[in-house]
mmCIF file of C-alpha atoms in Angstrom:
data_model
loop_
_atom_site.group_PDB
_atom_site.id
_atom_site.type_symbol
_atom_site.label_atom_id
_atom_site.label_comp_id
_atom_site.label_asym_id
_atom_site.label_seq_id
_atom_site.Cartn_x
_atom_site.Cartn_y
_atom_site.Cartn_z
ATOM 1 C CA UNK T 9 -18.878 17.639 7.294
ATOM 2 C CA UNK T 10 -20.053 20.210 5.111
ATOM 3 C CA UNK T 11 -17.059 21.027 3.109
ATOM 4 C CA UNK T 12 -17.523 17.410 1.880
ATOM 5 C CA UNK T 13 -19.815 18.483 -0.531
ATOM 6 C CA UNK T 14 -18.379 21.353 -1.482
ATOM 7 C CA UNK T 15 -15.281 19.669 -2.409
ATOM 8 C CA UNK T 16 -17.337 16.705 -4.389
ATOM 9 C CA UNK T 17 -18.719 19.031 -6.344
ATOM 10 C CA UNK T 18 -15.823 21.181 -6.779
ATOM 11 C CA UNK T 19 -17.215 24.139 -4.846
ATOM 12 C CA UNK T 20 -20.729 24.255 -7.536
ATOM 13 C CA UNK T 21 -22.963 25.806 -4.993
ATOM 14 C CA UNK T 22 -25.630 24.546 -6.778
ATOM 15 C CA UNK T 23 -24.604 20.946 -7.220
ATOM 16 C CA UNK T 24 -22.971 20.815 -3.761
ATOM 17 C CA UNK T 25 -26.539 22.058 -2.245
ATOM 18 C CA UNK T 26 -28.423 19.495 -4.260
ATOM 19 C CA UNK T 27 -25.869 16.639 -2.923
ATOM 20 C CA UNK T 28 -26.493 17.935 0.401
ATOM 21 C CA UNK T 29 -30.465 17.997 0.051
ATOM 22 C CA UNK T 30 -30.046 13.849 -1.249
ATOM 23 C CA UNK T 31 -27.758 13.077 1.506
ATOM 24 C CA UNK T 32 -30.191 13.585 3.998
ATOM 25 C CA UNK T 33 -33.241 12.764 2.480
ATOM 26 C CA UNK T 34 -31.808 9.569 1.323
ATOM 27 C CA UNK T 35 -32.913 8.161 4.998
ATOM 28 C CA UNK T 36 -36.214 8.119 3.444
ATOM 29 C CA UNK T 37 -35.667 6.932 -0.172
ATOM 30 C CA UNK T 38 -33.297 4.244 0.582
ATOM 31 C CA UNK T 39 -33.993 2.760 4.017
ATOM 32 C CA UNK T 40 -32.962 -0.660 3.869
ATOM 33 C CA UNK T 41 -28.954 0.448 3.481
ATOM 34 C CA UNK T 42 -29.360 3.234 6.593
ATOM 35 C CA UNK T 43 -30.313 1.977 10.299
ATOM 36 C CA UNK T 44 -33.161 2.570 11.436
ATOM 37 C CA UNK T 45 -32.084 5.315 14.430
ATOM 38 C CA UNK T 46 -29.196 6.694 15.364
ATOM 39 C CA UNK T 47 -25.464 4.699 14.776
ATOM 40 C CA UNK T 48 -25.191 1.398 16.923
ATOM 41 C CA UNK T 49 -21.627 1.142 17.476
ATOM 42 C CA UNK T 50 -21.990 -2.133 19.083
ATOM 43 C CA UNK T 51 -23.576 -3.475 16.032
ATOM 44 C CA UNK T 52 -21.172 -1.885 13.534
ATOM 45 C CA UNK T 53 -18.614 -3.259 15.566
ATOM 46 C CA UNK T 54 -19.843 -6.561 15.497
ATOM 47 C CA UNK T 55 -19.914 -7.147 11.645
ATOM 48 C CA UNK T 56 -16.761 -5.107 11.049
ATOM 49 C CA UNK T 57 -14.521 -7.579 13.427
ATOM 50 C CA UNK T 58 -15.971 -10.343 10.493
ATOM 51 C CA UNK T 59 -13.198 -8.603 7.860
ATOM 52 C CA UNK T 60 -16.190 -7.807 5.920
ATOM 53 C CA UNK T 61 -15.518 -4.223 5.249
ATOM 54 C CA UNK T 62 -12.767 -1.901 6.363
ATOM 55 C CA UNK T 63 -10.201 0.659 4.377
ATOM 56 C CA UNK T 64 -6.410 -0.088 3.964
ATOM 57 C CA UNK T 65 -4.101 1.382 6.419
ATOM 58 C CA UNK T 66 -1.688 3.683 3.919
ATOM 59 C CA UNK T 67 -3.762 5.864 1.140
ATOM 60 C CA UNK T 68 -2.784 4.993 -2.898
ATOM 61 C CA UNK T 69 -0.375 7.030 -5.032
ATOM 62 C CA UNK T 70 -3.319 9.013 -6.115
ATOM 63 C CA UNK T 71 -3.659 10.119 -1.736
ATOM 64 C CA UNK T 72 -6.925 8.329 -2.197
ATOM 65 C CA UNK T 73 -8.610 6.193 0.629
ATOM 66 C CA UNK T 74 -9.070 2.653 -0.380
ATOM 67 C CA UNK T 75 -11.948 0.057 0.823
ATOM 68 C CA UNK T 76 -11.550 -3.472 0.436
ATOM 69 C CA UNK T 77 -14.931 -5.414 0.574
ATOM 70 C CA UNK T 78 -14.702 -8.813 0.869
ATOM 71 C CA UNK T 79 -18.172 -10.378 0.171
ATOM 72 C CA UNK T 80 -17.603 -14.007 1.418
ATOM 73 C CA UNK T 81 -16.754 -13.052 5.244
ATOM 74 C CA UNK T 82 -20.575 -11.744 5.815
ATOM 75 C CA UNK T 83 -21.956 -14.845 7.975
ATOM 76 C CA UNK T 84 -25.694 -14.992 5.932
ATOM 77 C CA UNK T 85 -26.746 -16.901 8.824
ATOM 78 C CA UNK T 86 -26.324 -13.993 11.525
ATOM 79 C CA UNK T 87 -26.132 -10.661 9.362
ATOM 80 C CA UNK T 88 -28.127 -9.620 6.185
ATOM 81 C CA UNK T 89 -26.824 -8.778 2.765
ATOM 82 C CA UNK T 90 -28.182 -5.622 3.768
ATOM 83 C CA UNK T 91 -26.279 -5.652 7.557
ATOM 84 C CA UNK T 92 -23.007 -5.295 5.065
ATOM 85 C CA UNK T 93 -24.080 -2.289 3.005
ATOM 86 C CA UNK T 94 -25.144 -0.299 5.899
ATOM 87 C CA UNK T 95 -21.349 -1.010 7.577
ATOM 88 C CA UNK T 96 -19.829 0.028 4.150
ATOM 89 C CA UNK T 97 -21.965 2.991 4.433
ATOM 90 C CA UNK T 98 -20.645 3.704 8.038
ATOM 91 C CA UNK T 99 -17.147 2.960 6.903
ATOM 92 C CA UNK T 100 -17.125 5.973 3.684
ATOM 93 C CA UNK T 101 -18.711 8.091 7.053
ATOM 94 C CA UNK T 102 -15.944 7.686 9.101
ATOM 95 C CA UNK T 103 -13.312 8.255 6.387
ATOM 96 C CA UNK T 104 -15.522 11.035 4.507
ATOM 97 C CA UNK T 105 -14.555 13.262 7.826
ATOM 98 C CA UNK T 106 -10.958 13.235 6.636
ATOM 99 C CA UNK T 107 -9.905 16.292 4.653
ATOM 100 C CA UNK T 108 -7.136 14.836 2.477
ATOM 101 C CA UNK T 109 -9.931 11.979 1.241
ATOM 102 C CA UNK T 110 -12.337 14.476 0.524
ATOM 103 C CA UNK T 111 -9.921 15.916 -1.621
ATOM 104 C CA UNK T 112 -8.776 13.224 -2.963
ATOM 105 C CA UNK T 113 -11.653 10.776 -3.072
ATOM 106 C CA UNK T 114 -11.857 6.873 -2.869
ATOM 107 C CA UNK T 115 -11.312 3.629 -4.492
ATOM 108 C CA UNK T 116 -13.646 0.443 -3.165
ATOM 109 C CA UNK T 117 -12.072 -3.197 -4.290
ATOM 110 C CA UNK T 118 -14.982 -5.894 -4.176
ATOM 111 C CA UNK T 119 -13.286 -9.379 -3.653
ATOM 112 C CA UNK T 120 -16.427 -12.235 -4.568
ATOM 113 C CA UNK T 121 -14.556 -15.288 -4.189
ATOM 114 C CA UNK T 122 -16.992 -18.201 -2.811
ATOM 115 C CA UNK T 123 -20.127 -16.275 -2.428
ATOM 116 C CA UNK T 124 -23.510 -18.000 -3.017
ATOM 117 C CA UNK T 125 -26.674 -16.348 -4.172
ATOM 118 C CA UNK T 126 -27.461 -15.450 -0.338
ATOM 119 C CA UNK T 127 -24.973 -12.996 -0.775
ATOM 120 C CA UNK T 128 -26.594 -10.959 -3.813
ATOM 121 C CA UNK T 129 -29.292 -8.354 -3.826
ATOM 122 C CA UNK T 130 -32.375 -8.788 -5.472
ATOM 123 C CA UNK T 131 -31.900 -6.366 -8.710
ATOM 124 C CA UNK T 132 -34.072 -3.691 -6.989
ATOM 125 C CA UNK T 133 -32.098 -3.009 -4.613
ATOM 126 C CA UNK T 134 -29.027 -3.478 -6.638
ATOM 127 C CA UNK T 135 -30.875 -0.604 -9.166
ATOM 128 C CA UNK T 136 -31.395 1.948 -5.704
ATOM 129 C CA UNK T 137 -27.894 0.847 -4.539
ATOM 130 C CA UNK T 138 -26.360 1.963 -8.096
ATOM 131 C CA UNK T 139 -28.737 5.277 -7.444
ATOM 132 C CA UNK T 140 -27.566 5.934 -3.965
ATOM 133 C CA UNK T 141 -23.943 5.922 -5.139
ATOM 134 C CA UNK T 142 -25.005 7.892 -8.071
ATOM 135 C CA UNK T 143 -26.850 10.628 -6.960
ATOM 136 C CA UNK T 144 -26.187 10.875 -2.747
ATOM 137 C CA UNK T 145 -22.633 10.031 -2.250
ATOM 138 C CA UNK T 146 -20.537 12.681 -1.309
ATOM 139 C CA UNK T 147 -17.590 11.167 -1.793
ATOM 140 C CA UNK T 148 -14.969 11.254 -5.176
ATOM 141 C CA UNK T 149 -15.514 7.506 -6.365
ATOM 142 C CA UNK T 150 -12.114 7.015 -7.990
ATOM 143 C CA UNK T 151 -12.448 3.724 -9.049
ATOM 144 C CA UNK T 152 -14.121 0.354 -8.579
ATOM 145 C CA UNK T 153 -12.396 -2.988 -8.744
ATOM 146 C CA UNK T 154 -14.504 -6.541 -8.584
ATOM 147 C CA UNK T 155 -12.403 -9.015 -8.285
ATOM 148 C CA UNK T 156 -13.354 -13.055 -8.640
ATOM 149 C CA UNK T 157 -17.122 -12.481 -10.066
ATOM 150 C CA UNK T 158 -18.638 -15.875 -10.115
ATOM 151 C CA UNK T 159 -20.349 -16.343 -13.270
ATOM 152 C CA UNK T 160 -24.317 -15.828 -12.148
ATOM 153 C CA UNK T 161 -23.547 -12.402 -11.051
ATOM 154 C CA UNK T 162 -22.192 -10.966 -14.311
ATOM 155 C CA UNK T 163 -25.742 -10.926 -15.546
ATOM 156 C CA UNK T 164 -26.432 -8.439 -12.721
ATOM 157 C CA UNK T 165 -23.634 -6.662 -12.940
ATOM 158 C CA UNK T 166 -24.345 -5.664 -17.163
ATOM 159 C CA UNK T 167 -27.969 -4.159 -15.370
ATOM 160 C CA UNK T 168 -26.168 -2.489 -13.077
ATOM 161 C CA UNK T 169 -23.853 -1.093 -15.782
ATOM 162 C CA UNK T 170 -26.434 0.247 -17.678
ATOM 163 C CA UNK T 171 -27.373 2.727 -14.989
ATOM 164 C CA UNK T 172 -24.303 4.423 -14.545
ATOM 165 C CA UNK T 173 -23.012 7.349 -15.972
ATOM 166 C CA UNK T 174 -20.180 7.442 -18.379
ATOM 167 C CA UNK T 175 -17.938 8.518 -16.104
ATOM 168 C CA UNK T 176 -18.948 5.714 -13.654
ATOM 169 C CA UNK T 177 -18.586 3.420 -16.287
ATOM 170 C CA UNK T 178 -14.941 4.321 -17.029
ATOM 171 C CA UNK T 179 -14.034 3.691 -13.451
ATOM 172 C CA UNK T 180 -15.169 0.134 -13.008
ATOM 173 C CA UNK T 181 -13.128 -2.602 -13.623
ATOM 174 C CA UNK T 182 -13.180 -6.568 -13.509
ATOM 175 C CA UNK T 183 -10.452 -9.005 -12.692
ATOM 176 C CA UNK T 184 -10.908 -12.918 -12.618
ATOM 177 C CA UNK T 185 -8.226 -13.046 -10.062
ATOM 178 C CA UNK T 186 -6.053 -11.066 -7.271
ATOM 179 C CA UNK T 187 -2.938 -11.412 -10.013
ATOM 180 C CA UNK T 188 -5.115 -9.513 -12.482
ATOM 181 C CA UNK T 189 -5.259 -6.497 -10.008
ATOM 182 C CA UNK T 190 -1.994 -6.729 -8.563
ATOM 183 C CA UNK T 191 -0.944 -6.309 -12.324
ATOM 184 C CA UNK T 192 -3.598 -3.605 -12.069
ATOM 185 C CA UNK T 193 -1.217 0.299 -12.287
ATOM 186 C CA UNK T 194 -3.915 2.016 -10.141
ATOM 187 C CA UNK T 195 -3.543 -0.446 -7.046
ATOM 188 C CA UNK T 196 -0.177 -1.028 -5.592
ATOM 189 C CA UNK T 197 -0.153 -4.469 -4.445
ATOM 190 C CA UNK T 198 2.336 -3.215 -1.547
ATOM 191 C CA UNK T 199 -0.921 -1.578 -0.242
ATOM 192 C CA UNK T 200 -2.897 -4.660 0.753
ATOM 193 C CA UNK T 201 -3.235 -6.657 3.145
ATOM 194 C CA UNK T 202 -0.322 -9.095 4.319
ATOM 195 C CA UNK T 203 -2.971 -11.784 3.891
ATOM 196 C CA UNK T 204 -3.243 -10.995 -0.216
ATOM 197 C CA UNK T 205 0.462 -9.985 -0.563
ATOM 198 C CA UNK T 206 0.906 -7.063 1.176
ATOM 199 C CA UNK T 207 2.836 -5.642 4.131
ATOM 200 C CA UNK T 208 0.639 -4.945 7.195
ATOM 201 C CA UNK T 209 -1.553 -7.491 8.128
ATOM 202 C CA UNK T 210 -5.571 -7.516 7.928
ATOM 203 C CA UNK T 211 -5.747 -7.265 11.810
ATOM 204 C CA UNK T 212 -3.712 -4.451 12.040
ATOM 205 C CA UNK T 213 -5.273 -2.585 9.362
ATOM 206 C CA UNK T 214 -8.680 -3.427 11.068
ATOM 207 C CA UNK T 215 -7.084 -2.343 14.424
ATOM 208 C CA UNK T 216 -6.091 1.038 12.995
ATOM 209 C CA UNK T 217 -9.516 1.660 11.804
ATOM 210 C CA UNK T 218 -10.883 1.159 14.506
ATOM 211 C CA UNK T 219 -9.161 3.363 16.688
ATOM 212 C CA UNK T 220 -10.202 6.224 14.183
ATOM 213 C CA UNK T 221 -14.101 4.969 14.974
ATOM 214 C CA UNK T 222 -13.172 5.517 18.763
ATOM 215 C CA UNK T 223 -11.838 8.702 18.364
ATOM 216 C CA UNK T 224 -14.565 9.985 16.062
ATOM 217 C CA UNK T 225 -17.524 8.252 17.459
ATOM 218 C CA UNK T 226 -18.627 11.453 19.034
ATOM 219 C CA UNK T 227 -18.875 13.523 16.252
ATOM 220 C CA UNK T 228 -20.218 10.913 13.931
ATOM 221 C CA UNK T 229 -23.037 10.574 16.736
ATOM 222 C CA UNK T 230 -23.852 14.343 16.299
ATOM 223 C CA UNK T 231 -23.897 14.482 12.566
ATOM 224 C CA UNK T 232 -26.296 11.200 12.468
ATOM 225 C CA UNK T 233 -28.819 13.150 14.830
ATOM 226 C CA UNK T 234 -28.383 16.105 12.858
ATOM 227 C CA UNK T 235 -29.828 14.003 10.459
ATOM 228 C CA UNK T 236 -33.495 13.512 12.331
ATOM 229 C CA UNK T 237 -35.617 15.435 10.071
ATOM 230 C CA UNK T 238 -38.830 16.452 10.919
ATOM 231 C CA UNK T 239 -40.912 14.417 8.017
ATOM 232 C CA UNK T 240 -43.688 16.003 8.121
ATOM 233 C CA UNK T 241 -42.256 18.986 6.524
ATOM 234 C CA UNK T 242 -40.813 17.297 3.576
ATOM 235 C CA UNK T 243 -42.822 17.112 0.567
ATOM 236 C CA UNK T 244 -43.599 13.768 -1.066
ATOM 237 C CA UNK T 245 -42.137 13.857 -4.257
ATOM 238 C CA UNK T 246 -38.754 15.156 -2.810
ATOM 239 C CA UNK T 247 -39.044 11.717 -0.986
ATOM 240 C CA UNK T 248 -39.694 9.355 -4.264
ATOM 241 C CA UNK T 249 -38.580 11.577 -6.759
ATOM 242 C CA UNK T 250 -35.751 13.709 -6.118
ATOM 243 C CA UNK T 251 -33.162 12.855 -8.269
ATOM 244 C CA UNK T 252 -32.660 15.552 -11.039
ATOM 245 C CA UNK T 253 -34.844 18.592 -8.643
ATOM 246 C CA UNK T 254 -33.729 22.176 -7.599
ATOM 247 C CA UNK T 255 -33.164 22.172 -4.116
ATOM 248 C CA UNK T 256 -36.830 23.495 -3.086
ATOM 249 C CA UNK T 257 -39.511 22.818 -0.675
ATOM 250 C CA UNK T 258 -37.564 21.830 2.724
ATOM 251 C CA UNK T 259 -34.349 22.859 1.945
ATOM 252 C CA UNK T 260 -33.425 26.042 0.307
ATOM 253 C CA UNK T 261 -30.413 26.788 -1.774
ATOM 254 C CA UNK T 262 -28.053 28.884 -0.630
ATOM 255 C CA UNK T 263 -27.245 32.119 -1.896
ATOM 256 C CA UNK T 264 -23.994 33.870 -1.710
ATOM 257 C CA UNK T 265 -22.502 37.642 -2.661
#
């Protein structure tokens, strides 16, 4: 769990430290994509059988993990837009254990074929979402692929852009179609699903998954109380305003010979 960091941040004490600090205090800054106590696997369980969110079976050329998101299979009418994000964020947990995609990092393909407005954050949340990803996620984001954007969302999306950092905006790319990625070098369409043109099916691929969730539900369990801070301790503005800090107040930074 720790060498996560480490590795994100190419073994910069500093930065790793400071990516450490966010990822736990990010509880408090962001709560509408974290639940509200401990993992529910039940729950989790629940929206991932919808094919909502889950990675592909076989990693990419590149040995990186990649998650396939597929917007239109969250049922409004029983789960939140916010229900999704917070199994996405369990998802990069469970695969963020694995050394090889810690090392390697992780590419996220967002299909938004037939969504409706129901579907879509308010820009907010969309603007702390961007931030989250930013500034807390451990992870190597490879690459981003949005795939059948619907018109009214492309507004969003150039507010969105704006926030990210150069290097973010280099990896994120549109397609008006599943052709237009399969054309794509960085995805091999052999990859995906049976269902878009692949070789294993989407069952499968979820049933692999989720015998990784089984067999590292215990430690995922730990690391999530591990992650019960005692509030009172932290200081306010590391709550609302931690984003370009040292690593002061309730954390300290480490220091090595």
């Amino acid at each position: 769990h720790l060498l996560q960091f480490l590795r994100a941040k190419k073994y910069n004490m500093n930065d790793a430290m400071q990516t450490f600090e966010r990822f736990y205090l990010a509880r408090k800054r962001y709560p509408q994509f974290f639940p509200a106590d401990s993992p529910n696997f039940k729950r989790a369980m629940e929206i991932f059988q919808t094919g909502y969110c889950y990675p592909l079976s076989e990693r990419d050329d590149d040995g990186c993990r990649v998650i396939i998101i597929q917007t239109k299979r969250l049922d409004i009418e029983n789960f939140s837009v916010f229900d999704g994000m917070r199994l996405s964020m369990f998802v990069l947990g469970v695969i963020m254990e694995e050394e090889e995609t810690q090392i390697s990092g992780i590419k996220m393909i967002y299909d938004h074929q037939d969504i409706s407005s129901r579907h879509l954050m308010l820009p907010k949340d969309m603007m702390d979402f961007v931030d989250l990803v930013k500034t807390v996620s451990a992870g190597r984001q490879k690459g981003s692929y949005i795939v059948n954007l619907p018109s009214i969302a492309h507004f969003l999306l150039e507010l969105v852009r704006n926030a990210l950092t150069d290097k973010l905006k280099s990896r994120l790319f549109l397609f008006h179609n599943w052709d237009e990625l399969k054309q794509c070098k960085d995805i091999n369409p052999k990859l995906l699903p049976l269902e878009l043109g692949g070789i294993k099916s989407e069952a499968d691929m979820m049933k692999d998954f989720e015998g990784i969730v089984h067999e590292r539900w215990d430690i995922l369990e730990k690391t999530a109380y591990a992650a019960n801070l005692d509030w009172t301790k932290v200081p306010t503005d590391k709550i609302k305003t931690n984003q370009h800090g040292e690593v002061i107040g309730s954390f300290r930074k480490l220091e090595i010979d």
